[in-house]
Amino acid sequence: NREKPEMIIVDLSLPDTDGLTLVRKLRSDPRSVKIPVLAVTFYPERYSREQAIAAGCDAYVVKPISTRTLPDLVNKVAAGK
């Protein structure tokens, strides 16, 4: 029996597909549908918060990411807040 991750952090700019497509696939799979997803991007003009949430992300952050605030954000997303 494999363990499931508590959360998935996905960069929306991926080499072979975009992260929104990946998140939609995750949300359509019963094994990952309930795992919280945090989207990160360096291109908010290409990948908006609204698009990320519509694709199934639970949270969205634009890079560069503050190392001071990231742990709190990760904890909130993992807790479903």
mmCIF file of C-alpha atoms in Angstrom:
data_model
loop_
_atom_site.group_PDB
_atom_site.id
_atom_site.type_symbol
_atom_site.label_atom_id
_atom_site.label_comp_id
_atom_site.label_asym_id
_atom_site.label_seq_id
_atom_site.Cartn_x
_atom_site.Cartn_y
_atom_site.Cartn_z
ATOM 1 C CA ASN A 1 0.000 0.000 0.000
ATOM 2 C CA ARG A 2 1.610 3.246 -1.150
ATOM 3 C CA GLU A 3 1.495 6.392 0.888
ATOM 4 C CA LYS A 4 -0.139 9.457 -0.595
ATOM 5 C CA PRO A 5 1.394 12.917 -0.382
ATOM 6 C CA GLU A 6 -0.192 15.374 2.019
ATOM 7 C CA MET A 7 0.035 18.091 -0.611
ATOM 8 C CA ILE A 8 1.196 18.635 -4.189
ATOM 9 C CA ILE A 9 3.129 21.752 -5.169
ATOM 10 C CA VAL A 10 3.029 22.254 -8.922
ATOM 11 C CA ASP A 11 4.810 24.831 -11.034
ATOM 12 C CA LEU A 12 2.407 25.958 -13.724
ATOM 13 C CA SER A 13 5.222 26.229 -16.294
ATOM 14 C CA LEU A 14 6.277 22.670 -17.085
ATOM 15 C CA PRO A 15 8.432 21.508 -20.023
ATOM 16 C CA ASP A 16 5.997 19.072 -21.688
ATOM 17 C CA THR A 17 2.635 20.360 -20.507
ATOM 18 C CA ASP A 18 1.318 23.252 -18.518
ATOM 19 C CA GLY A 19 0.592 22.827 -14.854
ATOM 20 C CA LEU A 20 -3.107 23.580 -15.301
ATOM 21 C CA THR A 21 -3.455 20.491 -17.492
ATOM 22 C CA LEU A 22 -1.608 18.439 -14.893
ATOM 23 C CA VAL A 23 -3.870 19.698 -12.097
ATOM 24 C CA ARG A 24 -6.981 18.849 -14.134
ATOM 25 C CA LYS A 25 -5.625 15.301 -14.556
ATOM 26 C CA LEU A 26 -4.924 15.055 -10.827
ATOM 27 C CA ARG A 27 -8.460 16.206 -10.041
ATOM 28 C CA SER A 28 -9.959 13.637 -12.407
ATOM 29 C CA ASP A 29 -8.067 10.766 -10.735
ATOM 30 C CA PRO A 30 -9.806 9.293 -7.658
ATOM 31 C CA ARG A 31 -6.400 8.631 -6.053
ATOM 32 C CA SER A 32 -5.449 12.320 -6.032
ATOM 33 C CA VAL A 33 -8.737 14.192 -6.171
ATOM 34 C CA LYS A 34 -8.628 15.164 -2.480
ATOM 35 C CA ILE A 35 -4.921 15.967 -2.191
ATOM 36 C CA PRO A 36 -4.457 19.739 -1.760
ATOM 37 C CA VAL A 37 -2.629 21.452 -4.632
ATOM 38 C CA LEU A 38 -0.526 24.617 -4.346
ATOM 39 C CA ALA A 39 0.186 26.264 -7.701
ATOM 40 C CA VAL A 40 3.308 28.376 -8.176
ATOM 41 C CA THR A 41 4.196 30.492 -11.173
ATOM 42 C CA PHE A 42 6.604 33.113 -12.322
ATOM 43 C CA TYR A 43 4.152 34.152 -15.050
ATOM 44 C CA PRO A 44 0.933 35.523 -13.521
ATOM 45 C CA GLU A 45 0.098 37.156 -16.846
ATOM 46 C CA ARG A 46 0.036 33.672 -18.436
ATOM 47 C CA TYR A 47 -1.421 31.706 -15.501
ATOM 48 C CA SER A 48 -3.852 33.691 -13.389
ATOM 49 C CA ARG A 49 -5.106 32.859 -9.908
ATOM 50 C CA GLU A 50 -8.606 32.446 -11.341
ATOM 51 C CA GLN A 51 -7.392 29.911 -13.922
ATOM 52 C CA ALA A 52 -5.495 27.963 -11.275
ATOM 53 C CA ILE A 53 -8.469 27.800 -8.912
ATOM 54 C CA ALA A 54 -10.801 26.829 -11.782
ATOM 55 C CA ALA A 55 -8.420 23.993 -12.724
ATOM 56 C CA GLY A 56 -8.618 22.649 -9.166
ATOM 57 C CA CYS A 57 -5.764 24.286 -7.278
ATOM 58 C CA ASP A 58 -6.384 25.082 -3.640
ATOM 59 C CA ALA A 59 -3.903 27.956 -3.487
ATOM 60 C CA TYR A 60 -1.773 30.055 -5.815
ATOM 61 C CA VAL A 61 1.462 31.964 -5.304
ATOM 62 C CA VAL A 62 3.655 34.009 -7.617
ATOM 63 C CA LYS A 63 7.433 33.528 -7.588
ATOM 64 C CA PRO A 64 9.717 34.598 -6.153
ATOM 65 C CA ILE A 65 8.305 32.985 -3.034
ATOM 66 C CA SER A 66 9.190 34.370 0.351
ATOM 67 C CA THR A 67 10.888 31.733 2.468
ATOM 68 C CA ARG A 68 9.399 33.472 5.504
ATOM 69 C CA THR A 69 5.784 33.057 4.418
ATOM 70 C CA LEU A 70 6.006 29.754 2.512
ATOM 71 C CA PRO A 71 5.862 27.439 5.560
ATOM 72 C CA ASP A 72 2.658 29.092 6.787
ATOM 73 C CA LEU A 73 1.108 28.877 3.331
ATOM 74 C CA VAL A 74 2.044 25.196 2.987
ATOM 75 C CA ASN A 75 0.562 24.436 6.412
ATOM 76 C CA LYS A 76 -2.673 26.269 5.587
ATOM 77 C CA VAL A 77 -3.075 24.493 2.251
ATOM 78 C CA ALA A 78 -2.311 21.094 3.777
ATOM 79 C CA ALA A 79 -4.871 21.770 6.515
ATOM 80 C CA GLY A 80 -7.505 22.722 3.926
ATOM 81 C CA LYS A 81 -7.704 26.370 4.957
#
